[in-house]
Amino acid sequence: MTPPSERRVSPSREAAVVSSALLDSTEFDRVRAHLAAIVESSEDAIVSKTLSGIVTSWNAAAERLFGFGADEMIGQSILTIIPEELRHEEEAILGRLRAGERIERYETVRMHKDGRRLDISLTISPIRAADGGIVGAAKIAHDISARLRAERALEEEARALETLNRVGQALAAQLELDRVVQIATDAATELTGAAFGAFFYNAQDEKGRSYRLFTLSGASRAQFEHLPTPRATEIFAPTFHGEGVVRSDDIRKDPRFGRNPPYSGTPPGHLPVCSYLAVPVVSRGGDVIGGLFFGHPGPGVFTERAERLALGIAAQTAIAVDNARLFQRLRDREAQLKQIATEREHLLESERTARSEAERLSHMKDEFLATLSHELRTPLNAIQGWAMLLRQPGVSREDHERGLEAIERNVRAQTQIVNDLLDMSRIISGKIHLEVQPLYLHEVIGNAIDTVRQSATAKRIRIHSLLDTNIGLVRGDPNRLQQALWNLLSNAVKFTPAGGRIQVVLERVNSHVEITVEDSGIGIRPDFLPHVFDRFRQYDATTTRRYGGLGLGLSIVKSLVELHGGSVRVKSPGENMGSTFVIALPVSSVHSEDEARMRHPAAPDPLEAIALPRLDDVSVLIVDDEADGRMLVARILEGRGARVTAASSAAQALELMCRQRFDVFLSDIGMPDMDGYELMRRIRLLESPDRTPIPSIAVTAYARGEDRQRALLAGYHMHLAKPLEARELVAGIASLLRLKERSTAR
């Protein structure tokens, strides 16, 4: 029977050499047995195979290394222990062996019987026959797993040290706090092998401590945006209180985790955490700046080494944060000093501006006084001169008449100058008063045109007026409004060359009226347009100017119009292209016809003298909590042929609107339970989107400009202020009905 050693080991190269030396048979057997014993007792795995890769020997060390017994491997392919992705190595090795090459320390990976991968180093020698031909190969396999682990550990330590040095340098060079903690978080996340890391800042507020997320690494801020901040629980408190490191292989199994409701487990939407590591960041003064927190979805990721590295990063971070804070305080101080310097410069600039403005105003004052002196002396010169001439004997009748006309004309000019000065003084001091009464604007405008017609005719200037006489009565001071219009018209005549044209238009625009004075005169430069209404500002204030005046007229116009609750605007394409002034006045209707007759006798009764539109078969819904108000409006509209339905409350009006359709809707604003704004909102909700909204008018004692604006924004088409004037009301309804007809026709 063949000994076991002979079954395991084929004749070695040394045995072949001995045989070739023709040793005697006994000596040969002895040497062969000796060599077989050496191979069998070797600590390294020794395997032989044929050139086709069939195992022919397998020593005990090979059994220990690979887990396969000799009886399992002898006669089998060596590919049994080679990973599939490395089997190409076998053909390459056999090729080199056939060439007679010896392969030294070939590091590769082989498979254990249990499926583990083994790091090994191979030394492979060809086996030669007696005739020198290569018949197989002998392999010596050495397990190098421990060495490679040690090398990898050294490499990891070197990389960690390099990273720590790099982080330290970066932190030392960085003075921006947000960059400091970001660098630290990124580095610690990388070194510990965490899936994600976060730095929470330990902030102090009036209610105690709060922990604010500062930076993230390996995760987006959106993943933490809606999560609650850490609380002083048994898991988080040690870190924020600086009590030490918290490390867990599986935080889900930690008895401290989730003990404080409502945080039972991680909050919904939190990143998956199994392995957990948290280290405090403590300043040199002992203050806990915050904490570095790391997580990984797998168990047992954070080792003692990871903890040591995280502590190193935390220590560097604390120093860097202290430095960044000092730098921030220094920068804040510099910013404060810069702010002080800036404020000082602003004060100096303000002082320079104020001085410049004072000098400008002083210059304007001197300029105005010079102009005033000129404007006062000019008519005085004519008055005094003609008075002297008229005293002389022998004055002809023709010169006498001419002199009286000149004196009267210059007295009027002098009076106008004085009146302008007095008016401006009253306006500035707030002592000007309006004698408000019902009036017809077209009559006021007509009177103003009449006062300038003679001077316009003298220059062959045509005045064309387009006045809507259906505007009706409004409230205002007729004298002051005529004064404002006279100023605009006299300017138009003054600045329009001979043969020019002036047009005056009165029209209603929504719930206000506009008076437009347009001329074909010298126009206004674009740079002067913003200053047209400034006091004491003139288009040409030089001594060579062609036109006189104090520069007060347009400023007075603006003030008088604004006292009436209106506005005035100007536009001009440019020099020699004419100017257009537009006065906008709110409509404030007159209720009492007797008052109109007494205060403005020139105005005829609106219902009798002026034809009002008919409202035949127009269905109108009136809403007013005041019975007298409902009755008055109903009487006016029924007198014009309308079919009127009255409601005493907003709720009643809504019921009526649900039962039948109306052509027009009138509502008070101030009513109990539901005001006119809310009523309009609900009516608009009831209306079908494919139908034209019902024409609506707010009839209210809330008569300010902002009240009108609010009513229009609420959905009303028109705003009429109480007390109502019959003509205004009827004309307004007729206007809305015409608009509705045109809209429906389209």
XYZ file of C-alpha atoms in Angstrom:
746
model
C 0.000 0.000 0.000
C 1.279 3.461 -0.905
C 2.112 5.627 2.135
C -0.002 8.813 2.607
C 2.963 10.969 1.887
C 3.356 9.324 -1.474
C -0.320 9.895 -2.272
C -0.110 13.576 -1.446
C 3.253 14.529 -2.950
C 4.536 13.893 -6.465
C 8.281 13.655 -6.980
C 9.860 17.044 -6.575
C 12.471 18.647 -8.737
C 15.122 17.653 -6.197
C 13.948 14.047 -6.368
C 14.229 14.163 -10.135
C 17.772 15.476 -9.853
C 18.645 12.681 -7.413
C 17.168 10.129 -9.772
C 19.131 11.513 -12.637
C 22.296 11.046 -10.558
C 21.576 7.350 -10.553
C 21.478 7.070 -6.781
C 20.702 3.623 -5.639
C 17.071 2.748 -5.015
C 17.288 2.797 -1.241
C 18.926 6.173 -1.128
C 16.391 7.483 -3.621
C 13.446 6.327 -1.534
C 15.005 7.848 1.567
C 15.507 11.230 -0.084
C 12.039 11.191 -1.583
C 10.460 10.398 1.784
C 12.511 13.135 3.399
C 11.412 15.738 0.864
C 7.793 14.625 1.140
C 7.957 15.074 4.906
C 9.351 18.580 4.440
C 6.538 19.517 2.068
C 3.893 17.988 4.353
C 5.142 19.807 7.449
C 5.567 23.194 5.727
C 3.600 26.132 7.140
C 3.045 27.349 3.582
C 0.548 25.712 1.307
C 2.403 23.710 -1.362
C 0.450 22.450 -4.326
C 1.490 20.846 -7.584
C -0.516 20.615 -10.781
C -0.232 19.545 -14.345
C 0.059 21.971 -17.241
C -3.668 21.493 -17.782
C -4.367 22.766 -14.251
C -5.174 19.404 -12.595
C -4.019 19.217 -8.954
C -1.535 16.404 -8.339
C -0.507 17.191 -4.727
C -2.023 19.146 -1.809
C -0.205 19.421 1.532
C -1.686 19.886 5.025
C -0.991 23.638 5.010
C -3.043 23.879 1.801
C -5.878 22.092 3.602
C -5.691 24.625 6.453
C -5.446 27.638 4.133
C -8.160 26.768 1.615
C -10.382 24.420 3.672
C -10.364 21.683 1.041
C -8.867 18.244 1.896
C -6.308 16.522 -0.358
C -8.861 13.905 -1.299
C -11.198 16.714 -2.434
C -8.644 18.535 -4.557
C -6.225 15.966 -6.053
C -7.460 15.169 -9.520
C -9.621 18.348 -9.585
C -9.003 21.564 -11.504
C -7.115 24.322 -9.689
C -9.900 26.665 -10.917
C -11.922 25.396 -7.938
C -10.146 27.911 -5.672
C -9.836 30.769 -8.205
C -12.587 33.470 -8.221
C -14.465 33.537 -11.482
C -13.376 37.057 -12.349
C -9.680 36.056 -11.876
C -9.642 32.776 -13.820
C -7.943 34.485 -16.713
C -4.852 34.600 -14.470
C -4.460 30.798 -14.635
C -3.962 30.720 -18.397
C -1.448 33.561 -18.172
C 0.483 31.766 -15.410
C 0.531 28.452 -17.315
C 1.803 30.294 -20.407
C 4.709 31.735 -18.448
C 5.469 28.296 -16.900
C 5.549 26.599 -20.316
C 8.166 29.149 -21.233
C 10.226 27.947 -18.284
C 9.696 31.123 -16.237
C 9.647 31.056 -12.441
C 7.023 33.401 -10.915
C 7.958 35.080 -7.635
C 5.567 36.651 -5.045
C 2.529 36.917 -7.295
C -0.153 38.566 -5.081
C -3.714 37.659 -5.874
C -6.999 36.451 -4.353
C -8.201 32.876 -3.976
C -11.352 31.318 -2.546
C -11.821 29.393 0.723
C -14.143 26.444 0.796
C -16.631 28.498 2.858
C -16.695 31.220 0.196
C -14.325 33.672 1.886
C -11.803 35.506 -0.298
C -8.174 35.070 0.709
C -5.308 37.442 0.027
C -2.283 35.261 -0.894
C 1.186 35.496 -2.395
C 2.210 32.770 -4.898
C 5.629 31.506 -5.863
C 5.284 29.172 -8.858
C 8.043 26.969 -10.354
C 7.901 24.669 -13.385
C 8.304 20.865 -12.790
C 10.613 19.177 -15.298
C 10.761 15.489 -16.367
C 13.991 13.480 -16.623
C 14.446 14.621 -20.161
C 14.135 18.318 -19.064
C 10.667 18.854 -20.422
C 8.185 20.825 -18.315
C 5.379 18.571 -17.131
C 3.733 20.610 -14.330
C 4.050 23.334 -11.769
C 4.696 23.590 -8.049
C 3.007 26.425 -6.142
C 3.843 27.792 -2.744
C 0.904 29.890 -1.398
C 1.436 32.249 1.530
C -1.476 33.934 3.372
C -0.812 37.703 3.315
C -4.203 38.855 4.673
C -2.736 40.035 7.968
C 0.032 41.947 6.198
C -2.428 43.582 3.784
C -4.725 44.495 6.671
C -1.822 46.070 8.445
C -0.787 47.911 5.305
C -4.329 49.122 4.733
C -4.554 50.221 8.341
C -1.299 52.114 7.935
C -2.557 53.671 4.724
C -5.825 54.654 6.410
C -3.949 56.171 9.307
C -1.703 58.030 6.899
C -4.713 59.294 4.987
C -6.426 60.230 8.233
C -3.334 62.049 9.413
C -3.050 63.809 6.084
C -6.734 64.744 6.244
C -6.367 65.975 9.804
C -3.371 68.073 8.814
C -5.202 69.390 5.779
C -8.289 70.164 7.847
C -6.167 71.794 10.500
C -4.495 74.014 7.919
C -7.832 74.850 6.323
C -9.416 75.664 9.664
C -6.437 77.747 10.724
C -6.644 79.744 7.490
C -10.437 80.158 7.577
C -12.052 82.934 9.590
C -15.589 82.686 8.257
C -17.683 80.835 10.833
C -19.979 79.095 8.363
C -17.005 77.869 6.313
C -15.231 76.652 9.464
C -18.064 74.376 10.552
C -18.701 73.212 6.974
C -15.066 72.175 6.517
C -15.140 70.392 9.870
C -18.405 68.587 9.152
C -17.288 67.436 5.721
C -13.927 66.174 6.994
C -15.354 64.365 10.017
C -18.060 62.736 7.906
C -15.398 61.427 5.526
C -13.013 60.215 8.243
C -15.634 58.414 10.329
C -17.198 56.676 7.324
C -20.593 58.229 8.116
C -23.367 58.354 5.522
C -24.148 61.884 6.655
C -23.021 64.371 9.265
C -24.400 67.525 10.805
C -23.213 70.323 13.048
C -25.791 71.738 15.437
C -25.010 75.109 16.951
C -25.656 75.433 20.666
C -27.655 78.685 20.782
C -28.914 80.373 23.929
C -32.264 82.165 23.939
C -34.560 83.709 26.539
C -36.428 80.435 27.101
C -33.295 78.327 27.576
C -31.194 76.435 25.116
C -32.103 75.785 21.516
C -30.122 73.756 19.017
C -29.907 75.171 15.536
C -28.818 73.231 12.446
C -25.747 74.949 11.048
C -24.198 72.704 8.392
C -24.761 69.353 6.707
C -22.578 66.889 4.861
C -23.789 63.950 2.804
C -27.404 65.122 2.942
C -29.410 68.067 1.677
C -30.790 70.767 3.953
C -34.267 69.987 2.582
C -34.078 66.597 4.350
C -33.774 68.395 7.695
C -35.882 71.476 6.895
C -39.165 70.277 8.382
C -37.758 68.132 11.187
C -37.876 69.270 14.826
C -34.580 70.408 16.317
C -32.914 68.150 18.901
C -34.109 68.486 22.466
C -32.352 67.965 25.747
C -33.161 64.230 25.766
C -30.907 61.515 27.124
C -29.472 60.950 23.656
C -28.802 64.580 22.699
C -28.263 66.257 26.069
C -24.772 64.797 26.770
C -23.451 66.272 23.533
C -24.959 69.733 24.005
C -23.933 69.790 27.661
C -20.377 68.731 26.849
C -20.603 65.556 28.912
C -18.802 63.310 26.442
C -19.120 61.163 23.341
C -22.234 59.143 22.522
C -21.534 56.146 20.252
C -23.965 53.362 19.422
C -23.730 50.402 17.032
C -27.534 50.423 16.737
C -29.188 53.509 18.179
C -32.586 51.945 17.644
C -31.797 49.414 20.378
C -30.374 51.999 22.786
C -32.637 52.236 25.876
C -32.162 56.017 25.893
C -33.521 56.394 22.387
C -37.118 57.516 21.885
C -37.990 57.679 25.580
C -39.272 61.235 25.425
C -42.519 61.560 23.473
C -43.457 62.840 20.978
C -40.052 61.739 19.631
C -40.676 58.017 19.692
C -38.017 56.852 17.297
C -36.752 59.156 14.552
C -39.240 61.780 13.302
C -41.101 60.975 10.063
C -38.967 61.740 7.034
C -35.673 61.550 8.937
C -32.699 59.946 7.224
C -32.277 56.289 8.287
C -29.956 55.999 11.298
C -28.651 52.801 12.815
C -25.028 53.558 13.710
C -24.810 56.797 15.686
C -21.919 58.974 16.816
C -22.017 62.394 18.478
C -19.146 64.446 19.892
C -19.346 67.838 21.623
C -17.385 70.829 20.317
C -16.038 72.655 23.369
C -14.215 75.988 23.254
C -10.965 76.753 25.063
C -13.003 78.530 27.689
C -15.144 75.469 28.346
C -18.257 76.665 26.537
C -20.073 74.054 24.484
C -20.192 75.567 21.009
C -22.313 72.768 19.596
C -22.058 69.169 18.517
C -20.983 67.051 15.551
C -23.522 64.295 14.818
C -23.007 61.367 12.439
C -25.305 58.651 11.193
C -25.216 55.536 9.013
C -28.050 53.178 8.024
C -25.869 50.123 8.737
C -24.991 48.730 12.196
C -21.573 48.884 13.904
C -20.023 51.414 11.516
C -18.416 53.743 14.051
C -15.359 52.305 15.756
C -13.142 53.572 18.522
C -10.853 54.910 15.800
C -13.785 56.851 14.232
C -14.574 58.271 17.659
C -10.928 59.307 18.140
C -10.830 60.995 14.732
C -14.123 62.811 15.367
C -12.784 64.093 18.690
C -9.676 65.357 16.912
C -11.783 67.209 14.358
C -14.000 68.575 17.147
C -10.970 69.943 18.999
C -9.655 71.659 15.872
C -13.140 72.963 15.131
C -13.463 74.490 18.585
C -10.206 76.417 18.139
C -11.223 77.542 14.661
C -14.672 78.624 15.860
C -13.084 80.642 18.673
C -10.817 82.306 16.120
C -13.736 82.925 13.759
C -15.732 84.477 16.584
C -12.853 86.753 17.485
C -12.501 87.677 13.831
C -16.245 88.287 13.576
C -16.149 90.558 16.616
C -13.209 92.406 15.090
C -15.030 92.681 11.792
C -18.185 93.870 13.554
C -16.121 96.498 15.320
C -14.590 97.540 12.030
C -18.069 97.658 10.519
C -19.231 99.835 13.405
C -16.304 102.181 12.899
C -17.000 102.203 9.173
C -20.674 102.880 9.874
C -19.715 105.748 12.143
C -17.450 107.119 9.443
C -20.212 106.674 6.864
C -22.753 108.372 9.087
C -20.296 111.197 9.675
C -19.832 111.515 5.929
C -23.603 111.469 5.502
C -23.929 114.210 8.093
C -21.305 116.236 6.300
C -23.040 115.581 3.002
C -26.375 116.549 4.558
C -24.800 119.723 5.881
C -23.378 120.471 2.439
C -26.734 119.717 0.847
C -28.551 121.870 3.386
C -26.098 124.692 2.833
C -26.451 124.306 -0.926
C -30.242 124.249 -0.585
C -30.136 127.332 1.645
C -27.974 129.084 -0.916
C -30.368 128.003 -3.673
C -33.367 129.248 -1.710
C -31.543 132.483 -0.938
C -30.799 132.879 -4.627
C -34.439 132.094 -5.466
C -35.533 134.652 -2.869
C -33.243 137.300 -4.340
C -34.417 136.370 -7.801
C -38.052 136.535 -6.707
C -37.583 139.892 -4.983
C -35.931 141.245 -8.111
C -38.830 139.926 -10.204
C -41.366 141.283 -7.699
C -39.720 144.668 -7.787
C -39.825 144.625 -11.563
C -43.447 143.481 -11.727
C -44.584 146.084 -9.173
C -42.629 148.953 -10.657
C -43.782 148.312 -14.225
C -47.499 149.098 -13.639
C -46.577 151.812 -11.126
C -44.469 153.466 -13.769
C -47.419 153.583 -16.164
C -49.832 154.750 -13.464
C -47.494 157.462 -12.212
C -46.518 158.590 -15.704
C -50.069 158.898 -17.040
C -51.218 160.581 -13.827
C -48.540 163.240 -14.324
C -49.447 163.677 -17.996
C -53.154 164.003 -17.263
C -52.446 166.865 -14.832
C -50.746 168.871 -17.512
C -52.848 171.470 -19.347
C -53.772 170.935 -22.938
C -54.206 167.177 -22.808
C -56.351 166.046 -25.695
C -59.538 164.041 -25.164
C -57.947 161.112 -27.002
C -54.902 161.118 -24.711
C -57.179 161.529 -21.715
C -59.112 158.359 -22.617
C -55.906 156.484 -23.462
C -54.397 157.508 -20.122
C -57.421 156.404 -18.109
C -57.449 153.045 -19.882
C -53.734 152.592 -19.172
C -54.201 153.487 -15.512
C -57.144 151.078 -15.158
C -55.255 148.303 -16.936
C -52.166 148.690 -14.752
C -54.245 149.011 -11.586
C -55.796 145.673 -12.445
C -52.337 144.202 -13.036
C -51.106 145.636 -9.735
C -54.168 144.327 -7.952
C -53.628 140.867 -9.431
C -50.019 140.819 -8.228
C -51.066 141.811 -4.707
C -53.892 139.279 -4.718
C -51.535 136.515 -5.852
C -49.122 137.368 -3.048
C -51.886 137.444 -0.471
C -53.363 134.173 -1.752
C -49.993 132.445 -1.624
C -49.473 133.753 1.907
C -52.862 132.373 2.953
C -52.153 129.029 1.248
C -48.759 128.659 2.942
C -50.212 129.526 6.366
C -53.307 127.383 5.825
C -55.664 130.295 6.304
C -57.389 130.268 2.935
C -61.098 129.429 3.130
C -63.499 128.186 0.485
C -67.059 129.422 0.145
C -68.455 126.086 -0.985
C -71.807 126.078 -2.751
C -73.626 124.256 -5.542
C -72.444 125.380 -8.950
C -72.393 124.559 -12.634
C -68.844 124.115 -13.861
C -69.660 125.075 -17.433
C -70.809 128.481 -16.179
C -67.648 128.950 -14.090
C -65.542 128.051 -17.121
C -67.572 130.386 -19.330
C -66.997 133.284 -16.941
C -63.250 132.558 -16.873
C -63.135 132.484 -20.686
C -64.989 135.817 -20.849
C -62.339 137.476 -18.673
C -59.541 136.588 -21.103
C -61.447 136.808 -24.368
C -60.527 140.443 -24.996
C -56.788 139.833 -24.583
C -57.053 136.706 -26.716
C -58.889 138.616 -29.447
C -56.203 141.281 -29.400
C -53.661 138.560 -30.312
C -55.991 136.898 -32.822
C -56.072 133.761 -30.630
C -59.137 131.563 -31.131
C -60.672 130.073 -27.963
C -62.724 126.961 -28.699
C -64.768 125.409 -25.878
C -66.356 121.944 -25.685
C -68.356 121.971 -22.454
C -70.593 119.082 -21.413
C -73.591 120.930 -19.949
C -74.968 117.629 -18.605
C -72.292 117.391 -15.925
C -74.787 118.908 -13.457
C -74.297 120.671 -10.150
C -71.177 120.129 -8.101
C -69.925 121.671 -4.881
C -67.138 124.181 -4.884
C -66.108 127.786 -4.464
C -67.028 129.422 -7.789
C -64.685 132.354 -7.280
C -61.674 130.188 -6.410
C -62.351 127.743 -9.245
C -62.765 130.672 -11.641
C -59.484 132.092 -10.307
C -57.696 128.786 -11.013
C -59.167 128.600 -14.509
C -58.380 132.270 -15.191
C -54.729 131.605 -14.264
C -54.541 128.708 -16.726
C -56.312 130.637 -19.484
C -54.324 133.841 -18.974
C -51.101 131.800 -19.133
C -52.343 130.143 -22.309
C -53.057 133.542 -23.876
C -49.740 134.965 -22.664
C -47.594 132.097 -23.957
C -49.449 131.489 -27.232
C -48.171 133.475 -30.238
C -50.545 135.641 -32.277
C -52.889 133.622 -34.465
C -52.720 130.616 -32.134
C -55.425 128.395 -30.685
C -56.741 127.554 -27.198
C -59.201 124.742 -26.525
C -61.152 124.240 -23.278
C -62.934 120.916 -22.661
C -65.278 119.950 -19.798
C -66.195 116.263 -19.589
C -67.086 113.582 -17.114
C -64.629 110.727 -16.637
C -66.138 107.946 -14.481
C -67.014 109.560 -11.136
C -65.011 112.782 -11.569
C -64.941 115.691 -14.011
C -61.967 116.932 -15.995
C -61.335 120.453 -17.281
C -58.674 120.538 -20.017
C -56.961 123.714 -21.190
C -54.844 123.071 -24.279
C -52.896 125.702 -26.208
C -50.633 125.859 -29.265
C -48.095 128.047 -27.481
C -44.382 127.884 -26.713
C -44.601 124.572 -24.853
C -42.476 123.442 -21.913
C -39.031 121.868 -21.869
C -39.003 118.302 -20.456
C -36.506 119.306 -17.745
C -38.846 122.034 -16.470
C -42.066 119.974 -16.457
C -41.513 118.593 -12.890
C -41.129 122.171 -11.579
C -44.097 123.790 -13.339
C -46.160 124.022 -10.133
C -43.280 125.045 -7.824
C -43.622 128.385 -6.067
C -41.559 131.266 -7.434
C -40.252 129.101 -10.306
C -40.422 130.626 -13.773
C -39.726 129.125 -17.178
C -37.408 132.061 -17.869
C -36.194 134.167 -14.950
C -33.472 136.075 -16.797
C -33.422 139.804 -17.410
C -33.958 139.098 -21.099
C -37.195 137.208 -20.598
C -40.086 137.965 -22.907
C -42.911 137.214 -20.446
C -43.611 138.838 -17.090
C -45.076 137.378 -13.909
C -44.081 136.292 -10.417
C -44.158 132.542 -10.978
C -47.048 132.102 -8.531
C -50.007 131.500 -10.826
C -49.616 127.766 -11.433
C -48.686 127.120 -7.811
C -51.927 128.864 -6.774
C -53.856 126.772 -9.321
C -52.471 123.556 -7.839
C -53.266 124.611 -4.254
C -56.812 125.751 -5.036
C -57.612 122.585 -6.960
C -56.231 120.376 -4.181
C -58.348 122.295 -1.634
C -61.353 121.103 -3.669
C -60.132 117.493 -3.383
C -58.897 117.435 -6.959
C -55.616 117.358 -8.825
C -53.933 119.117 -11.725
C -51.449 117.703 -14.203
C -49.525 119.036 -17.180
C -48.030 117.599 -20.328
C -46.133 119.075 -23.242
C -44.374 117.420 -26.185
C -41.625 120.047 -25.928
C -40.727 123.574 -26.840
C -42.941 125.290 -29.410
C -45.338 122.321 -29.344
C -47.972 123.632 -26.972
C -49.060 122.639 -23.463
C -52.038 120.863 -21.905
C -53.245 121.372 -18.327
C -55.904 119.039 -16.891
C -57.868 119.776 -13.712
C -59.620 116.714 -12.201
C -62.368 117.361 -9.632
C -64.403 114.758 -7.745
C -68.150 114.780 -8.303
C -69.933 115.791 -5.113
C -73.605 115.917 -5.998
C -76.034 118.542 -4.680
C -79.249 117.326 -3.044
C -81.262 120.509 -2.290
C -82.614 122.358 -5.314
C -83.626 125.286 -3.063
C -80.050 125.590 -1.834
C -78.832 125.585 -5.415
C -81.266 128.337 -6.284
C -80.255 130.466 -3.285
C -76.480 130.033 -3.392
C -76.024 129.955 -7.146
C -78.947 131.915 -8.588
C -77.561 131.840 -12.125
C -78.074 128.086 -12.251
C -81.526 127.021 -13.415
C -83.505 124.194 -11.854
C -81.868 121.047 -13.230
C -85.064 119.075 -13.546
C -86.944 121.844 -15.289
C -84.386 123.748 -17.338
C -82.302 120.798 -18.540
C -83.785 117.763 -20.212
C -83.016 114.618 -18.220
C -82.739 111.178 -19.845
C -85.800 108.936 -19.603
C -85.555 105.624 -17.742
C -88.753 104.057 -19.055
C -89.221 100.412 -17.973
C -85.743 100.299 -16.401
C -85.937 98.064 -13.312
C -83.892 99.449 -10.427
C -83.143 97.864 -7.039
C -82.435 100.406 -4.268
C -80.825 99.329 -0.967
C -80.711 101.817 1.920
C -81.425 101.338 5.614
C -82.697 104.950 5.805
C -86.341 105.191 4.725
C -86.061 108.837 3.651
C -83.098 108.047 1.472
C -84.930 105.156 -0.215
C -88.024 107.272 -0.768
C -86.061 110.166 -2.296
C -84.186 108.006 -4.767
C -87.331 106.077 -5.675
C -89.231 109.331 -6.279
C -86.509 110.729 -8.554
C -86.226 107.551 -10.630
C -89.960 106.867 -10.857
C -90.352 110.441 -12.102
C -88.127 109.479 -15.038
C -90.153 106.315 -15.807
C -88.124 103.688 -13.923
C -89.648 100.690 -12.115
C -88.186 100.845 -8.602
C -87.890 98.096 -5.979
C -86.608 99.170 -2.555
C -84.877 97.075 0.126
C -84.160 98.202 3.680
C -81.248 95.819 4.287
C -78.524 93.963 2.451
C -80.095 90.612 3.338
C -83.437 91.680 1.825
C -81.622 92.876 -1.296
C -79.929 89.475 -1.716
C -83.321 87.748 -1.476
C -84.748 90.041 -4.151
C -81.719 89.490 -6.411
C -82.204 85.734 -6.164
C -85.904 85.996 -7.160
C -85.726 88.434 -10.077
C -83.393 90.268 -12.403
C -82.794 94.016 -12.258
C -81.292 96.381 -14.805
C -79.524 98.619 -12.278
C -78.509 98.240 -8.638
C -78.052 101.177 -6.191
C -76.769 100.628 -2.662
C -75.826 102.573 0.418
C -72.450 101.630 1.954
C -72.928 102.176 5.694
C -75.655 99.704 6.754
C -76.082 97.490 9.847
C -75.226 93.761 9.819
C -73.871 93.807 6.261
C -72.327 96.847 4.582
C -72.419 97.737 0.910
C -68.942 96.325 0.236
C -69.867 92.845 1.478
C -73.218 93.030 -0.306
C -71.488 93.772 -3.610
C -69.053 90.887 -3.081
C -71.939 88.446 -2.581
C -73.860 89.795 -5.568
C -70.843 89.300 -7.817
C -70.613 85.688 -6.564
C -74.275 85.118 -7.490
C -73.813 86.421 -11.032
C -73.177 84.065 -13.912
C -69.666 84.465 -15.352
C -70.984 84.430 -18.923
C -73.330 87.406 -18.359
C -72.505 91.100 -18.121
C -72.384 92.190 -14.438
C -75.348 94.278 -13.322
C -74.553 98.041 -13.473
C -74.134 99.224 -9.887
C -73.778 102.579 -8.141
C -72.598 103.191 -4.572
C -74.770 105.975 -3.116
C -73.167 106.948 0.174
C -72.278 109.702 2.598
C -68.699 108.355 2.625
C -67.427 110.923 0.157
C -63.648 110.961 0.493
C -61.388 110.044 -2.378
C -60.324 106.848 -0.631
C -64.006 105.933 -0.082
C -64.639 106.279 -3.806
C -61.592 104.150 -4.592
C -62.679 101.433 -2.184
C -66.179 101.315 -3.681
C -64.819 100.917 -7.201
C -62.407 98.192 -6.059
C -65.307 96.386 -4.361
C -67.071 96.097 -7.728
C -69.272 99.171 -8.054
C -69.216 100.916 -11.413
C -69.828 104.406 -10.010
C -69.639 106.295 -6.703
C -72.075 109.134 -5.920
C -71.780 111.103 -2.694
C -74.771 112.181 -0.641
C -76.627 114.504 -0.722
C -77.723 113.379 -4.158
C -78.604 115.651 -7.050
C -81.417 114.276 -9.192
C -79.787 115.031 -12.495
C -76.492 113.479 -11.422
C -78.249 110.280 -10.403
C -80.374 109.962 -13.548
C -77.465 110.817 -15.831
C -75.257 108.269 -14.084
C -77.801 105.467 -14.517
C -78.341 106.360 -18.167
C -74.578 106.360 -18.750
C -74.157 102.882 -17.208
C -77.044 101.498 -19.243
C -75.461 102.796 -22.452
C -72.166 101.166 -21.518
C -73.936 97.877 -20.829
C -75.710 98.009 -24.208
C -72.424 98.566 -26.033
C -70.759 95.748 -24.088
C -73.636 93.361 -24.879
C -73.547 94.332 -28.555
C -69.864 93.383 -28.756
